[in-house]
Structure formats: C-alpha cells, structure tokens
Amino acid sequence: MSELVLINVSGRDKPGLTSEITGIMGQYDVRILDIGQAVIHDHLTWGILAEIPDEANASPVIRDLLFRLHSLDLQVRFAPITRDEYQQWAEGRNRACYIVTLLARDIRAEHIARVSAVTAQHGLNIDNISRLSARPSLDASENRIACVEFSVRGTPGDLESLRSDFLRIAGELNVDIAFQEDSIFRRNRRLVVFDMDSTLIEAEVIDELAAEAGVGEQVAAITERAMRGELDFSESFAERLALLKGLDEAVLERIAERLRLTEGAEYLIRSLKALGYRTAILSGGFSYFAHHLQNRLGIDYVHANELEIEGGQVTGRVAGTIVDGQRKAELLGELADREGLSPEQVIAVGDGANDLPMLSQAGLGVAFRAKPLVKESARHSISTLGLDAILYLIGYRERS
C-alpha cells in the first residue's frame, strides 16, 4: 500500500531547490498530491504532500531527501498523513473560495489580526496570504499604497453580516477591505465603466459652472443632497441646471483645463488598456468635459448629458434624455452586449447615489470615496486610497 507523507522544507532560498527535491522523488515514482512555496526576504518555506507508491520504499526516499537537504543547510520535517485525513482535507477543498483584499497606506499587524479574526468568526479558513503591492520603501511617503490578499475557504452563514463586519473594522482602522467570491469572472473582466465627477476627477463640474455663474452656494447645496440620495437626481439636476442659464460658453474650456484627475486615475486607465480592458465614462455630468477626459486618458466610450448652448450661452437645459442612475445601468448593459460580455465581466465605479443601479448590476461594483449611504449599499468600496487600488481587486500583482 502507498504511504502519504507531508514534507516541509525551510531555509535560505537558492536556485534549483525545487528541481533537486522533486528530482530525488522522481527516482522513486512519487506522486505529488499537493505543493506550495513561499519566499519572504529570501527565506523559503516549501511544502509538498507526496504519495510514495510502496510503503517499503518510504524509508529510502526520506533518507535521500534528508541527506541532500542537510547538505544544502535546509531544515526539513516529515509527517505521515492517514488516508482518512487526506480524504477529509480533499473534500474540504470543494468548499467555496473567496478573496479578501486588504488595502491601506501601510499594512500593520493589527490590520491582519482584525481581518483574520472576522474570517474565523464567520467560519472561513485562510488558505493563503500574499502581498500584491510592491515592497515598501523605508522612507516616509504620502502616496504609499499597500495590499495584502487573503484566499479563504468555507461557507459563511450570513454574507451580509460578514460584509457588515468588514465595513465596520475598515472604518475603525482607516483601511479598505473587499470581499468577493473567487469565481471564473474575477480574472476575466474586460470592461470598466466610470462615473466622472468626484470619481475620475476631483470636482463636481456643475459646481464649477455654478461658481462661474455666481450661484455656487445654491447649486453646491443641491448637489450635496442629491449625492447623499436625499433628492431625486433628475429633478435636482434640472433645478441646478436652470440656475446656469446665460453662462458664457467660453467658461467651459477654462474649467476643462483646470480639472484635476483623481489620485491613481491616469495609472489605472493606462494599466487597464495594457491589460486589454475597454473603458467607458457613464456620467450624469456633461459630455463636453467627458470628451475632454476621453482625449486625455484614451477612454473608449463616453455617455453623458449634452449641455445645450444657444447664441454662445448656456440655456439651462440639456439636449436629449438625462443620464440618471437608471440610464447608467441601461448603458452598462448595452456596452456589455456590444463588447460580447456578460454583466459579471463588467466593473463599475462611482461615488453617488445615482451610481448605485450600475454598481449593483456590474460583476464588481466599487463605491469610490462615496457617501455613507452609497458605501453601505455597494458590495465594495475604496475610501482610503486612489483609483489605482482597483487593480488589486482583479488580482494585479506588482513585480518589485
């Protein structure tokens, strides 16, 4: 009868170790049931679950491995595994797998402790922990970004309670925590749609226009209430827009030139394009500014409100249908169909209540620096980092 042996090796990493170890096993026709390796600061931890075909041959395999690993100054431990233990473990691997992504300016021990405590409380076991972001410099920096990904397995009893616990500790620790199923769609998404105002750019354009028209405080107050979900978007939009009547058309260009991109926006779009993603702006703002961003960033699609201009002045109306929350969700579906994708393959990013319909329809909906109502309603949120943090939610790993 065959014998199952768990072999754990640790010590300073060096090229060719895996080849040497498995080469010895190959001489005895050993079957590999599981294998894993991690290297932290040039220190190797390597494990393999081996099935030795003949119990009588176990001793020679172990003897040869022990001799060679000792000569390489590596520590090794052998542990026999019963067939029942293996079968129970293998069946457990069929449970659902999830990804927990921890995002912060710096990763602290308390962050790991609190996240891992929540996973344990909800019946999830951590299979793997890996750092996706680049190794940090020891020099202080205001724009640091750190990401650790947990692969967890199990069947949580209450997903909403789990997400609520993650949202609570994220607020307490000033970090972001995303929880998603590790499905086939996670690494197979191909379209990202963005809100524009306070998402891709740091301003609400309608507020900028209002400031130029001398009605800034009135419009800003309405905008704030609409973003919190206290007012119907279409009605509040029409009310704000009417206050802009008579504004000189020349103002638009000046505003467009001074708009500031949100932290990480340029890097995110450039990375998405390199990875083959298509991108779109679905905005309740104005097409003039959305097209300005399209040219600057290389966005593929733009759908926004067309500000009506007559005689060189803003009329206080829009031409065509208002792009509100429902229209954004419809446009997401239309773009997905055009690209031959399912909604599960779409990522949507926005900050306001009018973005919730498209966030809920997308496979990955991210509330970005959003109001409390939006954060609580969306499945994922990013509040402490820039837009480029979204890359880690799709498994992007930095090389350095």
Coordinates of C-alpha atoms in Angstrom, one line a residue:
M1 CA 0.0 0.0 0.0
S2 CA 1.2 3.5 -0.7
E3 CA 2.2 5.9 2.1
L4 CA 1.3 9.6 2.3
V5 CA 3.9 12.0 3.7
L6 CA 3.8 15.7 4.2
I7 CA 7.3 17.2 3.7
N8 CA 8.1 20.8 4.9
V9 CA 11.3 22.5 4.0
S10 CA 12.6 25.9 5.2
G11 CA 15.8 27.9 4.9
R12 CA 17.6 30.3 2.7
D13 CA 16.3 30.2 -0.9
K14 CA 18.6 29.4 -3.8
P15 CA 18.1 28.5 -7.4
G16 CA 17.3 24.9 -8.3
L17 CA 15.9 23.7 -5.0
T18 CA 12.6 22.5 -6.4
S19 CA 14.3 20.6 -9.2
E20 CA 16.7 18.9 -6.7
I21 CA 14.0 17.9 -4.3
T22 CA 11.5 16.6 -6.8
G23 CA 14.3 15.0 -8.8
I24 CA 15.1 12.7 -5.8
M25 CA 11.4 11.9 -5.5
G26 CA 11.2 11.1 -9.2
Q27 CA 13.7 8.3 -8.8
Y28 CA 11.0 6.5 -6.6
D29 CA 8.0 7.3 -8.8
V30 CA 6.5 9.5 -6.1
R31 CA 3.0 11.1 -6.9
I32 CA 2.5 14.7 -6.0
L33 CA -0.8 15.4 -4.3
D34 CA -0.2 19.0 -3.3
I35 CA 2.6 21.5 -3.5
G36 CA 3.2 25.1 -2.3
Q37 CA 6.0 27.5 -1.8
A38 CA 6.5 31.0 -0.4
V39 CA 9.6 33.1 -0.2
I40 CA 9.8 36.1 2.2
H41 CA 13.0 38.1 2.2
D42 CA 15.0 35.3 0.6
H43 CA 13.8 32.8 3.2
L44 CA 12.0 29.8 1.7
T45 CA 9.0 27.8 3.1
W46 CA 8.2 24.9 0.8
G47 CA 5.7 22.1 1.3
I48 CA 4.7 19.0 -0.6
L49 CA 2.2 16.2 0.0
A50 CA 3.7 13.1 -1.5
E51 CA 2.3 9.6 -2.2
I52 CA 5.0 7.0 -2.1
P53 CA 3.8 4.1 -4.2
D54 CA 5.2 1.3 -1.9
E55 CA 5.3 1.7 1.8
A56 CA 8.5 -0.2 1.9
N57 CA 10.2 2.5 -0.3
A58 CA 9.3 5.3 2.1
S59 CA 12.5 5.0 4.1
P60 CA 14.9 5.3 1.1
V61 CA 13.1 8.4 -0.2
I62 CA 13.2 10.1 3.2
R63 CA 16.8 9.1 3.8
D64 CA 17.9 10.5 0.4
L65 CA 15.9 13.7 0.9
L66 CA 17.2 14.2 4.5
F67 CA 20.8 13.7 3.4
R68 CA 20.6 16.2 0.4
L69 CA 18.6 18.8 2.3
H70 CA 21.0 18.7 5.2
S71 CA 23.9 19.2 2.8
L72 CA 22.1 22.3 1.5
D73 CA 21.7 23.7 5.1
L74 CA 17.9 23.4 4.9
Q75 CA 15.6 22.3 7.7
V76 CA 13.1 19.5 6.8
R77 CA 10.2 17.9 8.7
F78 CA 8.3 14.7 7.6
A79 CA 4.8 14.0 8.9
P80 CA 2.8 10.9 8.0
I81 CA -0.8 11.5 6.8
T82 CA -3.5 8.9 7.0
R83 CA -5.8 8.2 4.1
D84 CA -8.8 9.4 6.1
E85 CA -7.1 12.6 7.0
Y86 CA -6.3 13.2 3.3
Q87 CA -9.8 12.4 2.2
Q88 CA -11.3 14.8 4.7
W89 CA -8.9 17.5 3.7
A90 CA -9.5 17.0 0.0
E91 CA -13.3 17.1 0.4
G92 CA -12.9 20.4 2.3
R93 CA -11.2 21.9 -0.8
N94 CA -14.5 21.7 -2.6
R95 CA -16.0 24.4 -0.4
A96 CA -16.5 27.9 -1.8
C97 CA -13.4 30.0 -2.1
Y98 CA -13.4 33.8 -1.5
I99 CA -10.8 36.6 -1.8
V100 CA -10.4 39.2 1.0
T101 CA -8.4 42.2 -0.2
L102 CA -6.9 44.5 2.5
L103 CA -5.9 47.9 1.2
A104 CA -4.1 50.7 3.2
R105 CA -1.3 53.2 3.0
D106 CA 0.7 50.8 5.2
I107 CA -0.2 47.3 6.4
R108 CA 0.0 47.0 10.2
A109 CA -0.1 43.8 12.4
E110 CA -3.5 45.0 13.8
H111 CA -5.0 45.1 10.3
I112 CA -4.0 41.4 9.7
A113 CA -5.2 40.4 13.2
R114 CA -8.6 42.1 12.8
V115 CA -9.3 40.8 9.3
S116 CA -8.3 37.3 10.1
A117 CA -10.4 37.4 13.3
V118 CA -13.5 38.3 11.2
T119 CA -12.9 35.5 8.7
A120 CA -12.5 32.9 11.6
Q121 CA -15.7 34.2 13.3
H122 CA -17.7 33.5 10.1
G123 CA -16.3 30.0 9.6
L124 CA -13.7 30.8 6.9
N125 CA -10.2 29.3 6.9
I126 CA -7.3 31.2 5.4
D127 CA -5.6 29.1 2.7
N128 CA -3.0 31.6 1.5
I129 CA -1.8 35.2 2.2
S130 CA 0.2 37.1 -0.3
R131 CA 1.3 40.7 -0.8
L132 CA 0.2 42.2 -4.2
S133 CA 1.7 45.6 -3.8
A134 CA 5.4 46.4 -4.2
R135 CA 7.6 46.1 -1.2
P136 CA 7.6 49.4 0.6
S137 CA 10.5 51.8 0.9
L138 CA 11.6 52.5 4.5
D139 CA 11.4 56.2 3.6
A140 CA 8.2 58.1 4.5
S141 CA 5.9 58.9 1.7
E142 CA 2.4 60.4 1.5
N143 CA 1.4 58.3 -1.6
R144 CA 2.2 54.9 -0.3
I145 CA -0.2 52.0 -1.2
A146 CA -0.1 48.5 0.3
C147 CA -2.3 45.5 -0.5
V148 CA -2.4 42.0 1.1
E149 CA -4.7 39.4 -0.4
F150 CA -6.2 36.5 1.6
S151 CA -7.5 33.4 -0.1
V152 CA -10.2 31.9 2.3
R153 CA -12.4 28.9 2.1
G154 CA -15.6 27.9 3.8
T155 CA -19.3 28.5 3.9
P156 CA -20.2 31.7 5.8
G157 CA -23.6 31.6 7.4
D158 CA -24.5 35.2 6.7
L159 CA -22.7 37.0 3.9
E160 CA -24.4 40.4 4.7
S161 CA -23.3 40.1 8.4
L162 CA -19.7 39.3 7.2
R163 CA -19.6 42.3 4.8
S164 CA -21.0 44.5 7.6
D165 CA -18.2 43.4 10.0
F166 CA -15.6 44.1 7.3
L167 CA -17.1 47.6 6.7
R168 CA -17.1 48.3 10.4
I169 CA -13.5 47.4 11.0
A170 CA -12.4 49.2 7.8
G171 CA -13.9 52.4 9.2
E172 CA -12.2 51.8 12.6
L173 CA -8.8 51.1 11.1
N174 CA -9.0 53.6 8.2
V175 CA -8.4 50.9 5.6
D176 CA -10.4 49.3 2.8
I177 CA -11.5 45.7 2.8
A178 CA -13.0 44.0 -0.2
F179 CA -14.7 40.6 -0.1
Q180 CA -15.6 38.7 -3.3
E181 CA -16.1 35.2 -4.5
D182 CA -13.1 33.7 -6.3
S183 CA -15.1 32.9 -9.4
I184 CA -14.1 32.4 -13.0
F185 CA -15.2 36.0 -13.7
R186 CA -12.8 37.6 -11.2
R187 CA -9.8 37.5 -13.6
N188 CA -12.0 37.5 -16.7
R189 CA -13.5 41.0 -16.6
R190 CA -13.0 43.1 -19.7
L191 CA -15.0 46.4 -19.3
V192 CA -14.7 49.1 -16.7
V193 CA -17.3 51.9 -16.6
F194 CA -16.7 55.1 -14.5
D195 CA -18.7 57.9 -13.2
M196 CA -16.9 61.1 -13.9
D197 CA -17.5 63.8 -11.3
S198 CA -15.8 63.1 -7.9
T199 CA -14.6 59.7 -9.4
L200 CA -12.3 60.2 -12.4
I201 CA -11.9 63.9 -11.5
E202 CA -11.8 65.6 -8.1
A203 CA -14.6 68.1 -8.8
E204 CA -18.3 68.2 -9.5
V205 CA -18.3 70.1 -12.8
I206 CA -21.8 71.5 -12.3
D207 CA -20.5 73.2 -9.1
E208 CA -17.6 74.6 -11.1
L209 CA -20.0 76.0 -13.6
A210 CA -22.2 77.4 -10.9
A211 CA -19.3 79.2 -9.3
E212 CA -18.6 80.9 -12.6
A213 CA -22.3 81.9 -12.9
G214 CA -22.3 83.3 -9.3
V215 CA -24.7 80.7 -8.0
G216 CA -22.2 78.4 -6.4
E217 CA -23.6 78.0 -2.9
Q218 CA -27.1 77.3 -4.1
V219 CA -26.0 74.6 -6.6
A220 CA -23.5 73.0 -4.3
A221 CA -26.1 72.5 -1.6
I222 CA -28.4 70.8 -4.0
T223 CA -25.6 68.7 -5.4
E224 CA -24.6 67.5 -1.9
R225 CA -28.2 66.4 -1.1
A226 CA -28.5 64.6 -4.4
M227 CA -25.3 62.7 -3.9
R228 CA -26.4 61.6 -0.5
G229 CA -29.6 60.2 -2.0
E230 CA -31.9 62.8 -0.4
L231 CA -33.2 64.2 -3.7
D232 CA -34.3 62.6 -7.0
F233 CA -31.3 63.0 -9.3
S234 CA -33.2 64.1 -12.4
E235 CA -35.3 66.7 -10.6
S236 CA -32.3 68.1 -8.7
F237 CA -30.2 68.1 -11.9
A238 CA -32.9 70.1 -13.8
E239 CA -33.1 72.5 -10.8
R240 CA -29.4 73.1 -10.7
L241 CA -29.1 73.4 -14.5
A242 CA -31.7 76.1 -14.7
L243 CA -29.6 78.3 -12.4
L244 CA -26.8 78.3 -15.1
K245 CA -28.9 80.0 -17.8
G246 CA -27.0 82.7 -19.5
L247 CA -23.5 81.5 -18.6
D248 CA -20.9 82.3 -21.4
E249 CA -19.9 79.2 -23.4
A250 CA -16.2 80.3 -23.2
V251 CA -16.2 79.3 -19.5
L252 CA -16.4 75.6 -20.4
E253 CA -12.9 75.5 -21.8
R254 CA -11.4 77.2 -18.8
I255 CA -13.0 74.8 -16.5
A256 CA -11.9 71.8 -18.5
E257 CA -8.3 72.8 -18.5
R258 CA -8.2 73.2 -14.7
L259 CA -9.9 69.9 -13.8
R260 CA -7.7 67.6 -11.7
L261 CA -7.7 63.9 -12.1
T262 CA -8.3 61.8 -9.1
E263 CA -5.3 60.1 -7.4
G264 CA -4.4 57.0 -9.4
A265 CA -6.8 57.6 -12.3
E266 CA -4.2 58.0 -15.0
Y267 CA -2.2 55.0 -13.9
L268 CA -5.3 52.9 -13.6
I269 CA -6.5 53.7 -17.1
R270 CA -3.1 53.1 -18.6
S271 CA -2.8 49.8 -16.8
L272 CA -6.3 48.7 -17.9
K273 CA -5.5 49.5 -21.5
A274 CA -2.3 47.5 -21.3
L275 CA -4.2 44.5 -19.9
G276 CA -6.8 44.7 -22.8
Y277 CA -9.7 46.2 -20.9
R278 CA -12.2 48.5 -22.6
T279 CA -13.2 51.7 -20.6
A280 CA -16.2 54.0 -20.5
I281 CA -17.5 57.1 -18.9
L282 CA -21.1 57.0 -17.8
S283 CA -21.8 60.3 -16.3
G284 CA -24.6 62.4 -15.1
G285 CA -22.3 65.4 -15.8
F286 CA -21.7 66.9 -19.2
S287 CA -20.3 65.4 -22.4
Y288 CA -18.1 68.4 -23.1
F289 CA -15.9 67.6 -20.1
A290 CA -16.3 63.8 -20.5
H291 CA -14.9 64.1 -24.1
H292 CA -12.0 66.2 -22.8
L293 CA -11.2 63.4 -20.4
Q294 CA -11.6 60.8 -23.2
N295 CA -9.0 62.5 -25.3
R296 CA -6.6 62.9 -22.3
L297 CA -6.9 59.3 -21.0
G298 CA -7.8 57.3 -24.1
I299 CA -11.3 56.3 -22.8
D300 CA -13.2 54.1 -25.4
Y301 CA -16.8 55.2 -24.8
V302 CA -18.5 58.3 -23.4
H303 CA -22.1 58.8 -22.4
A304 CA -23.1 62.0 -20.6
N305 CA -25.5 64.9 -20.7
E306 CA -25.2 67.3 -23.6
L307 CA -25.3 70.8 -22.3
E308 CA -27.5 72.9 -24.6
I309 CA -25.8 76.0 -26.0
E310 CA -27.6 78.8 -28.0
G311 CA -26.0 82.0 -29.1
G312 CA -22.9 81.3 -27.2
Q313 CA -24.7 80.9 -23.9
V314 CA -25.9 78.0 -21.7
T315 CA -29.7 77.7 -21.9
G316 CA -30.1 75.9 -18.6
R317 CA -31.3 72.7 -20.3
V318 CA -29.8 69.5 -21.7
A319 CA -30.4 68.1 -25.2
G320 CA -31.9 64.6 -25.1
T321 CA -32.5 62.3 -22.3
I322 CA -30.9 62.9 -18.9
V323 CA -28.3 60.3 -17.9
D324 CA -29.6 59.4 -14.4
G325 CA -29.0 56.4 -12.3
Q326 CA -31.3 54.1 -14.3
R327 CA -29.9 55.3 -17.6
K328 CA -26.4 54.5 -16.4
A329 CA -27.4 50.9 -15.6
E330 CA -29.0 50.6 -19.0
L331 CA -25.9 51.9 -20.7
L332 CA -23.8 49.4 -18.8
G333 CA -25.9 46.6 -20.2
E334 CA -25.8 48.0 -23.7
L335 CA -22.0 48.4 -23.7
A336 CA -21.6 44.8 -22.3
D337 CA -23.7 43.5 -25.1
R338 CA -21.7 45.5 -27.7
E339 CA -18.5 44.0 -26.3
G340 CA -19.9 40.5 -26.2
L341 CA -19.7 40.4 -22.4
S342 CA -21.9 39.4 -19.5
P343 CA -22.6 41.9 -16.7
E344 CA -20.4 39.7 -14.5
Q345 CA -17.4 40.8 -16.6
V346 CA -18.0 44.5 -16.0
I347 CA -16.5 46.7 -13.3
A348 CA -18.4 49.8 -12.4
V349 CA -17.0 52.7 -10.3
G350 CA -18.9 55.6 -8.8
D351 CA -19.4 57.8 -5.8
G352 CA -23.0 59.0 -5.7
A353 CA -26.5 57.6 -5.0
N354 CA -27.2 57.8 -8.8
D355 CA -24.4 55.3 -9.4
L356 CA -26.0 52.6 -7.2
P357 CA -28.0 51.0 -10.1
M358 CA -24.9 50.4 -12.2
L359 CA -22.8 49.3 -9.3
S360 CA -25.4 46.7 -8.4
Q361 CA -25.6 45.4 -12.0
A362 CA -21.9 45.1 -12.5
G363 CA -20.0 41.9 -11.6
L364 CA -17.7 44.2 -9.5
G365 CA -19.3 47.4 -8.3
V366 CA -17.0 49.8 -6.4
A367 CA -18.2 52.8 -4.4
F368 CA -15.2 55.2 -4.6
R369 CA -14.8 57.8 -1.8
A370 CA -18.5 57.6 -1.5
K371 CA -21.1 59.0 0.9
P372 CA -22.1 56.7 3.8
L373 CA -25.4 55.6 2.1
V374 CA -23.6 54.5 -1.0
K375 CA -20.8 52.7 0.9
E376 CA -23.3 50.7 2.9
S377 CA -25.3 49.8 -0.2
A378 CA -22.5 48.9 -2.6
R379 CA -20.8 45.5 -2.3
H380 CA -17.3 47.0 -2.4
S381 CA -15.8 50.4 -1.5
I382 CA -12.5 52.2 -1.6
S383 CA -12.1 55.3 0.6
T384 CA -8.5 55.5 1.8
L385 CA -6.6 55.0 -1.5
G386 CA -6.7 56.2 -5.1
L387 CA -8.5 54.7 -8.1
D388 CA -5.5 52.5 -9.0
A389 CA -6.3 50.4 -5.9
I390 CA -9.0 48.8 -8.1
L391 CA -6.2 46.9 -9.9
Y392 CA -5.7 44.8 -6.8
L393 CA -9.3 43.8 -6.7
I394 CA -8.7 42.0 -10.1
G395 CA -5.6 40.3 -8.8
Y396 CA -3.0 42.6 -10.2
R397 CA 0.4 42.0 -8.7
E398 CA 3.3 44.4 -8.8
R399 CA 6.7 42.9 -9.6
S400 CA 9.0 44.9 -7.3

